[in-house]
Coordinates of C-alpha atoms in Angstrom, one line a residue:
Chain M
X623 CA 6.4 -65.4 33.0
X624 CA 7.2 -62.6 30.6
X625 CA 6.7 -59.1 31.9
X626 CA 5.1 -56.2 30.1
X627 CA 8.5 -54.9 28.9
X628 CA 9.4 -58.2 27.4
X629 CA 6.2 -58.2 25.6
X630 CA 6.6 -54.9 24.2
X631 CA 10.1 -55.7 22.9
X632 CA 8.7 -58.8 21.5
X633 CA 5.9 -57.0 19.6
X634 CA 8.5 -54.6 18.1
X635 CA 10.6 -57.4 17.0
X636 CA 7.8 -59.2 15.3
X637 CA 6.6 -56.1 13.5
X638 CA 10.0 -55.3 12.1
X639 CA 10.3 -58.9 10.9
X640 CA 6.9 -58.5 9.3
X641 CA 8.1 -55.5 7.3
X642 CA 11.2 -57.3 6.1
X643 CA 9.1 -60.3 5.1
X644 CA 6.7 -58.1 3.2
X645 CA 9.6 -56.5 1.2
X646 CA 10.9 -60.0 0.6
X647 CA 7.6 -61.1 -0.8
X648 CA 7.7 -58.3 -3.4
X649 CA 11.2 -59.2 -4.6
X650 CA 10.4 -62.8 -4.6
X651 CA 7.2 -62.3 -6.7
X652 CA 9.3 -60.3 -9.2
X653 CA 11.9 -63.0 -9.5
X654 CA 9.3 -65.8 -9.8
X655 CA 7.6 -64.0 -12.6
X656 CA 10.8 -63.7 -14.6
X657 CA 11.7 -67.3 -14.0
X658 CA 8.3 -68.4 -15.0
X659 CA 8.4 -66.4 -18.2
X660 CA 11.8 -67.9 -19.1
X661 CA 10.6 -71.4 -18.5
X662 CA 7.5 -71.1 -20.4
X663 CA 9.5 -69.7 -23.4
X664 CA 11.8 -72.7 -23.2
X665 CA 8.9 -75.2 -23.3
X666 CA 8.3 -75.2 -27.0
X667 CA 11.8 -76.4 -27.7
X668 CA 11.6 -79.1 -25.1
X669 CA 8.3 -80.3 -26.4
X670 CA 9.4 -80.5 -30.0
X671 CA 12.6 -82.2 -29.1
X672 CA 10.7 -84.7 -27.1
X673 CA 8.3 -85.3 -30.1
X674 CA 11.2 -85.9 -32.4
X675 CA 13.0 -88.3 -30.0
X676 CA 9.7 -90.1 -29.4
X677 CA 9.2 -90.8 -33.2
X678 CA 12.8 -91.7 -33.5
X679 CA 12.7 -94.1 -30.7
X680 CA 9.5 -95.6 -32.0
X681 CA 11.1 -96.0 -35.5
X682 CA 14.4 -97.6 -34.1
X683 CA 12.8 -99.9 -31.4
X684 CA 13.9 -103.4 -31.7
X685 CA 16.4 -102.7 -34.5
X686 CA 19.9 -103.7 -34.5
X687 CA 22.5 -100.8 -34.0
X688 CA 20.2 -98.3 -32.4
X689 CA 22.3 -95.9 -30.5
X690 CA 23.0 -96.9 -26.9
X691 CA 21.8 -93.5 -25.5
X692 CA 18.5 -94.3 -27.0
X693 CA 18.2 -98.0 -26.5
X694 CA 20.4 -98.6 -23.5
X695 CA 23.2 -100.9 -23.1
X696 CA 21.1 -103.8 -22.2
X697 CA 22.1 -103.9 -18.5
X698 CA 20.2 -102.7 -15.5
X699 CA 22.7 -102.9 -12.7
X700 CA 23.9 -99.4 -11.9
X701 CA 21.4 -96.6 -11.6
X702 CA 22.3 -93.0 -11.8
X703 CA 19.7 -90.7 -10.2
X704 CA 20.0 -87.0 -11.0
X705 CA 18.5 -84.9 -8.2
X706 CA 17.3 -81.5 -9.3
X707 CA 16.7 -79.3 -6.3
X708 CA 17.2 -75.6 -5.4
X709 CA 20.3 -74.2 -3.9
X710 CA 18.5 -72.3 -1.3
X711 CA 15.8 -73.2 1.1
X712 CA 12.8 -71.5 2.6
X713 CA 10.4 -72.7 -0.1
X714 CA 8.1 -75.1 1.8
X715 CA 8.1 -78.7 0.7
X716 CA 9.8 -78.0 -2.6
X717 CA 13.1 -79.7 -1.9
X718 CA 12.0 -82.2 0.7
X719 CA 9.3 -83.5 -1.8
X720 CA 11.9 -84.3 -4.4
X721 CA 14.3 -85.8 -1.9
X722 CA 11.5 -88.0 -0.5
X723 CA 10.8 -89.5 -3.8
X724 CA 14.6 -90.1 -4.4
X725 CA 14.9 -91.8 -1.0
X726 CA 12.1 -94.1 -1.7
X727 CA 13.6 -95.0 -5.2
X728 CA 17.0 -95.6 -3.6
X729 CA 15.5 -97.9 -1.1
X730 CA 13.6 -99.9 -3.7
X731 CA 16.7 -100.1 -5.9
X732 CA 18.9 -101.3 -3.2
X733 CA 16.4 -103.9 -2.1
X734 CA 16.6 -105.3 -5.7
X735 CA 20.5 -105.4 -5.3
X736 CA 21.1 -102.6 -7.7
X737 CA 23.9 -100.1 -7.2
X738 CA 22.8 -96.5 -6.9
X739 CA 24.7 -93.4 -7.8
X740 CA 23.6 -89.8 -7.3
X741 CA 24.4 -86.7 -9.1
X742 CA 22.9 -83.7 -7.3
X743 CA 22.0 -80.5 -9.1
X744 CA 21.4 -78.0 -6.4
X745 CA 22.8 -77.8 -2.9
X746 CA 19.7 -78.8 -1.0
X747 CA 19.4 -82.2 -2.5
X748 CA 22.9 -82.9 -1.6
X749 CA 22.5 -81.5 1.9
X750 CA 19.7 -83.8 2.6
X751 CA 21.0 -86.9 1.1
X752 CA 24.5 -86.6 2.3
X753 CA 24.2 -88.0 5.6
X754 CA 22.4 -91.2 4.5
X755 CA 23.8 -91.8 1.1
X756 CA 27.1 -89.8 1.1
X757 CA 29.1 -92.6 -0.5
X758 CA 26.7 -92.7 -3.5
X759 CA 27.0 -89.1 -4.3
X760 CA 29.3 -88.6 -7.2
X761 CA 29.2 -84.9 -7.3
X762 CA 27.0 -81.8 -6.8
X763 CA 26.5 -79.1 -9.3
X764 CA 25.7 -75.7 -7.7
X765 CA 24.6 -72.3 -8.8
X766 CA 23.1 -73.5 -12.1
X767 CA 20.6 -70.6 -12.0
X768 CA 23.1 -67.8 -11.4
X769 CA 22.8 -65.2 -12.5
X770 CA 20.0 -66.7 -14.5
X771 CA 19.3 -70.2 -15.9
X772 CA 20.9 -70.8 -19.2
X773 CA 20.7 -73.5 -21.7
X774 CA 24.5 -73.9 -21.6
X775 CA 24.2 -75.1 -18.0
X776 CA 21.9 -77.9 -18.9
X777 CA 24.1 -78.6 -21.9
X778 CA 27.2 -79.1 -19.8
X779 CA 25.3 -81.4 -17.3
X780 CA 24.0 -83.4 -20.1
X781 CA 27.5 -83.7 -21.8
X782 CA 28.8 -85.0 -18.5
X783 CA 26.0 -87.6 -18.1
X784 CA 26.5 -88.8 -21.7
X785 CA 30.4 -89.1 -21.1
X786 CA 29.7 -91.0 -17.9
X787 CA 27.4 -93.4 -19.7
X788 CA 29.9 -93.9 -22.5
X789 CA 32.5 -94.7 -19.9
X790 CA 30.2 -97.3 -18.6
X791 CA 29.8 -95.7 -15.2
X792 CA 26.1 -96.4 -15.1
X793 CA 23.4 -98.3 -17.0
X794 CA 20.1 -96.4 -16.4
X795 CA 19.7 -92.7 -15.8
X796 CA 16.7 -91.1 -14.2
X797 CA 16.1 -87.5 -13.3
X798 CA 14.1 -86.2 -10.5
X799 CA 12.7 -82.7 -10.5
X800 CA 9.7 -80.7 -9.6
X801 CA 7.6 -79.8 -12.7
X802 CA 6.2 -76.4 -12.4
X803 CA 2.5 -76.2 -12.4
X804 CA 1.8 -72.9 -10.5
X805 CA 3.5 -70.9 -7.8
X806 CA 1.9 -73.1 -5.2
X807 CA 2.1 -76.4 -6.8
X808 CA 5.0 -78.2 -8.3
X809 CA 4.7 -82.0 -9.2
X810 CA 7.7 -84.1 -8.3
X811 CA 8.4 -86.0 -11.5
X812 CA 10.8 -88.9 -12.3
X813 CA 11.8 -89.2 -15.9
X814 CA 14.0 -91.9 -17.3
X815 CA 16.6 -90.4 -19.6
X816 CA 18.7 -93.3 -20.6
X817 CA 17.6 -95.6 -22.1
X818 CA 15.0 -93.3 -23.6
X819 CA 11.5 -94.2 -22.3
X820 CA 8.9 -92.8 -24.7
X821 CA 6.2 -90.8 -23.0
X822 CA 2.8 -92.4 -22.6
X823 CA 0.6 -91.7 -25.6
X824 CA 3.6 -91.2 -27.9
X825 CA 2.7 -91.5 -31.5
X826 CA 4.7 -94.7 -31.6
X827 CA 5.2 -95.9 -35.1
X828 CA 3.3 -93.1 -36.6
X829 CA 6.0 -93.0 -39.3
X830 CA 6.7 -96.7 -39.0
X831 CA 10.0 -97.2 -40.3
X832 CA 9.4 -94.6 -42.9
X833 CA 12.1 -92.2 -41.9
X834 CA 14.3 -91.5 -44.6
X835 CA 17.7 -91.5 -43.1
X836 CA 19.9 -89.1 -44.9
X837 CA 23.6 -89.6 -44.8
X838 CA 25.1 -88.7 -41.5
X839 CA 21.9 -89.0 -39.7
X840 CA 23.2 -91.8 -37.6
X841 CA 25.7 -89.4 -36.3
X842 CA 23.0 -86.8 -36.1
X843 CA 20.9 -89.0 -34.0
X844 CA 23.7 -89.4 -31.4
X845 CA 24.2 -85.6 -31.3
X846 CA 20.4 -85.2 -31.2
X847 CA 20.1 -87.5 -28.2
X848 CA 22.7 -85.6 -26.3
X849 CA 20.7 -82.5 -27.2
X850 CA 17.6 -84.2 -26.0
X851 CA 19.2 -85.1 -22.7
X852 CA 20.2 -81.5 -22.4
X853 CA 16.5 -80.4 -23.0
X854 CA 15.3 -82.8 -20.4
X855 CA 17.9 -81.9 -18.1
X856 CA 17.0 -78.2 -18.5
X857 CA 13.4 -78.9 -17.9
X858 CA 14.4 -80.7 -14.8
X859 CA 16.7 -77.9 -13.8
X860 CA 14.3 -75.1 -14.2
X861 CA 11.9 -75.4 -11.3
X862 CA 15.0 -76.0 -9.0
X863 CA 16.4 -72.7 -10.1
X864 CA 13.1 -70.9 -10.3
X865 CA 10.7 -70.8 -7.5
X866 CA 8.5 -72.5 -5.0
X867 CA 5.9 -71.3 -2.7
X868 CA 5.8 -70.9 0.9
X869 CA 2.8 -70.5 3.0
X870 CA 2.3 -66.7 3.1
X871 CA 4.0 -65.8 0.0
X872 CA 6.1 -67.0 -2.9
X873 CA 9.8 -67.3 -2.1
X874 CA 12.4 -67.8 -4.7
X875 CA 15.1 -70.1 -3.4
X876 CA 17.6 -67.6 -4.8
X877 CA 16.2 -64.9 -2.7
X878 CA 15.6 -67.2 0.4
X879 CA 19.1 -67.2 1.6
X880 CA 19.2 -63.5 1.6
X881 CA 15.9 -63.7 3.3
X882 CA 17.0 -65.8 6.1
X883 CA 20.2 -63.9 6.6
X884 CA 18.3 -60.7 6.8
X885 CA 15.8 -62.2 9.1
X886 CA 18.6 -63.2 11.4
X887 CA 20.2 -59.9 11.3
X888 CA 17.0 -58.2 12.2
X889 CA 16.7 -60.7 14.9
X890 CA 20.2 -60.0 16.3
X891 CA 19.4 -56.4 16.2
X892 CA 16.7 -57.0 18.7
X893 CA 19.1 -58.8 20.8
X894 CA 16.9 -61.6 21.7
X895 CA 16.9 -65.1 20.6
X896 CA 13.7 -66.6 21.4
X897 CA 13.3 -70.4 21.6
X898 CA 10.5 -70.2 19.0
X899 CA 12.6 -68.7 16.3
X900 CA 15.6 -70.9 17.2
X901 CA 13.4 -73.9 16.6
X902 CA 12.0 -72.5 13.4
X903 CA 15.4 -72.0 12.0
X904 CA 16.6 -75.4 12.9
X905 CA 13.6 -76.9 11.5
X906 CA 13.9 -75.1 8.2
X907 CA 17.5 -76.4 7.9
X908 CA 16.3 -79.9 8.0
X909 CA 13.1 -79.2 6.1
X910 CA 14.3 -77.1 3.2
Chain K
X488 CA -1.3 -69.1 -53.0
X489 CA -1.1 -72.9 -52.9
X490 CA -3.9 -74.7 -51.0
X491 CA -1.5 -76.8 -48.9
X492 CA 1.2 -75.4 -46.9
X493 CA 4.0 -76.6 -44.7
X494 CA 3.6 -75.9 -41.0
X495 CA 7.0 -74.3 -40.3
X496 CA 8.2 -74.0 -36.8
X497 CA 11.6 -72.6 -35.8
X498 CA 12.5 -73.1 -32.1
X499 CA 15.5 -72.2 -30.0
X500 CA 16.0 -73.1 -26.5
X501 CA 15.0 -69.5 -25.6
X502 CA 11.8 -69.3 -27.5
X503 CA 9.5 -70.2 -30.4
X504 CA 10.7 -67.9 -33.1
X505 CA 8.4 -68.7 -36.0
X506 CA 5.3 -70.8 -36.2
X507 CA 3.2 -70.4 -39.3
X508 CA 2.3 -71.9 -42.8
X509 CA 4.6 -71.4 -45.7
X510 CA 4.6 -72.6 -49.3
X511 CA 8.1 -73.8 -49.1
X512 CA 11.1 -73.7 -46.8
X513 CA 14.7 -74.2 -47.8
X514 CA 16.8 -75.8 -45.1
X515 CA 20.6 -75.8 -45.0
X516 CA 21.1 -79.6 -44.3
X517 CA 24.5 -80.9 -43.4
X518 CA 24.6 -82.7 -46.7
X519 CA 23.3 -79.8 -48.8
X520 CA 20.3 -77.5 -48.9
X521 CA 16.9 -79.1 -49.3
X522 CA 13.5 -77.6 -50.0
X523 CA 10.5 -78.7 -48.1
X524 CA 7.1 -78.7 -49.8
X525 CA 3.8 -80.1 -48.4
X526 CA 3.8 -83.8 -48.3
X527 CA 7.5 -84.2 -48.1
X528 CA 8.8 -87.7 -47.1
X529 CA 9.4 -87.9 -43.4
X530 CA 13.0 -87.3 -42.5
X531 CA 15.4 -86.0 -39.9
X532 CA 18.5 -84.1 -40.9
X533 CA 21.3 -82.2 -39.2
X534 CA 21.6 -78.6 -40.1
X535 CA 24.8 -76.9 -40.8
X536 CA 25.2 -73.1 -40.0
X537 CA 23.4 -71.4 -42.8
X538 CA 20.3 -69.6 -43.9
X539 CA 16.7 -70.9 -43.8
X540 CA 14.7 -69.4 -46.6
X541 CA 10.9 -69.2 -46.2
X542 CA 9.0 -68.9 -49.6
X543 CA 5.4 -67.5 -50.1
X544 CA 3.9 -67.5 -53.6
X545 CA 7.2 -68.3 -55.2
X546 CA 8.9 -65.3 -53.5
X547 CA 11.6 -65.5 -50.7
X548 CA 9.9 -63.7 -47.9
X549 CA 12.2 -64.3 -45.0
X550 CA 15.7 -65.3 -44.4
X551 CA 16.8 -66.6 -41.1
X552 CA 20.4 -67.5 -40.0
X553 CA 20.7 -70.6 -37.9
X554 CA 23.9 -71.8 -36.2
X555 CA 23.2 -75.5 -36.6
X556 CA 20.7 -77.9 -35.1
X557 CA 18.1 -80.3 -36.4
X558 CA 15.3 -80.4 -38.9
X559 CA 12.4 -82.8 -38.6
X560 CA 10.2 -83.1 -41.6
X561 CA 6.9 -84.9 -41.9
X562 CA 4.2 -84.8 -44.5
X563 CA 2.5 -81.8 -42.8
X564 CA 5.2 -80.0 -41.0
X565 CA 8.7 -79.0 -40.9
X566 CA 10.3 -78.3 -37.4
X567 CA 13.7 -76.8 -37.1
X568 CA 15.4 -76.9 -33.7
X569 CA 18.2 -74.6 -33.7
X570 CA 20.8 -73.6 -31.0
X571 CA 20.8 -70.0 -32.2
X572 CA 18.7 -68.2 -34.8
X573 CA 18.4 -64.7 -35.9
X574 CA 17.2 -62.8 -38.9
X575 CA 19.9 -62.3 -41.6
X576 CA 19.6 -58.5 -41.4
X577 CA 20.5 -58.6 -37.7
X578 CA 23.7 -60.4 -38.2
X579 CA 26.6 -58.5 -36.8
X580 CA 29.8 -58.8 -39.0
X581 CA 32.1 -57.0 -36.6
X582 CA 31.1 -59.2 -33.7
X583 CA 31.6 -62.3 -35.9
X584 CA 35.1 -61.2 -36.9
X585 CA 36.1 -60.7 -33.4
X586 CA 34.7 -64.0 -32.3
X587 CA 36.4 -65.8 -35.1
X588 CA 39.7 -64.3 -34.0
X589 CA 39.1 -65.3 -30.4
X590 CA 37.9 -68.8 -31.3
X591 CA 40.9 -69.4 -33.5
X592 CA 43.1 -68.6 -30.4
X593 CA 41.1 -71.0 -28.4
X594 CA 41.5 -73.7 -30.9
X595 CA 45.4 -73.2 -30.7
X596 CA 45.4 -73.8 -27.1
X597 CA 42.5 -76.2 -26.9
X598 CA 43.5 -79.0 -24.4
X599 CA 41.1 -81.8 -25.2
X600 CA 39.4 -83.0 -28.3
X601 CA 36.1 -81.8 -27.0
X602 CA 37.3 -78.2 -26.7
X603 CA 38.8 -78.2 -30.1
X604 CA 35.7 -79.7 -31.7
X605 CA 33.6 -77.0 -30.0
X606 CA 36.0 -74.3 -31.2
X607 CA 35.8 -75.7 -34.8
X608 CA 32.1 -75.6 -34.6
X609 CA 32.2 -72.0 -33.6
X610 CA 34.6 -71.1 -36.3
X611 CA 32.3 -72.7 -38.9
X612 CA 29.5 -70.5 -37.6
X613 CA 31.5 -67.4 -37.7
X614 CA 32.8 -68.0 -41.2
X615 CA 29.3 -68.6 -42.5
X616 CA 28.2 -65.3 -40.9
X617 CA 31.1 -63.5 -42.7
X618 CA 30.3 -65.2 -45.9
X619 CA 26.6 -64.1 -45.7
X620 CA 27.3 -60.6 -44.7
X621 CA 30.0 -60.2 -47.3
X622 CA 27.6 -59.3 -50.0

């Protein structure tokens, strides 16, 4: 039974934590806005690249000699799943939503006797998948959004994926990420990168086979595909690096770690470790 | 002004730079420059580092430097996806010279083919900037 003094100390503790959280919210809101602007500015490129790849895929469908990055290598045995999550937590169901989808997919693939490999972009995805599928994780790429998310980061990931594909390390590649809708809603999306799966409602065959292929375009297509991968990878990468919402305020994963550290420090200052908080922190470790 | 125009779009990973109708656009294709007028045959081409020219009423109205990328042409539009793009007036000759020197060194001690290719690409970009700004 807590006595009056305990209660007073507790009230003081909660109040000071409240102040810190309020400050964090402001920082997070600013970071979120910046990330959102950046992402929205990058969308036109991704959209147009996708449009171009769609018409290319439609034009080369069923033809001999289509590039393998576009048409696939005809096998379906080894699946590479690219898991795009945040590096930090404290952002509600952002990361666990993505991981849940990935788990479901791994289970389905393994049931069909396929081999699954994982490439994690972002620490949180790795942390959550490590225990169960540690042997499947090839590598983890961290800090893609530090100090800010750049196209080059996506480019290098795409290059790596393309190299792995050429080395025959997998047959099908799918990326999992949260597509940004608003600060409180991100849609977990799976998108097949290799072989290229035209989006629904693609203007398939709009140009028929009517593309005039200039000299050197075959080469160009290959390079274009690599670029396209990059674009998709970037789109996938963005929300992970950007933001997610937390009940009671938007928290940017980048900021969340500081947040938690600071909360802990504040907490230590008050020299009490209440079970409620302890539980909360444990929970967020598993949850985020 | 001609009735029909080409819907020209220039996009970089950072943002949509230009999106408007032009009478003609001249694109530095890998196999040589090509002009795009309305109702052009659909095609896709690589772009070498060079200058995009936008024409209005027979006059060159805007010149934009692009450091390589792709162009997609259809009957109604011309979309250029460039890695980097900036107005010719904003090119920095000094910076390009410095970069060229640095990249040449990179090329010397480039370990794998990938690194050397990348360095060669950079050198081509810098040399083109120097060529353009020479006049």
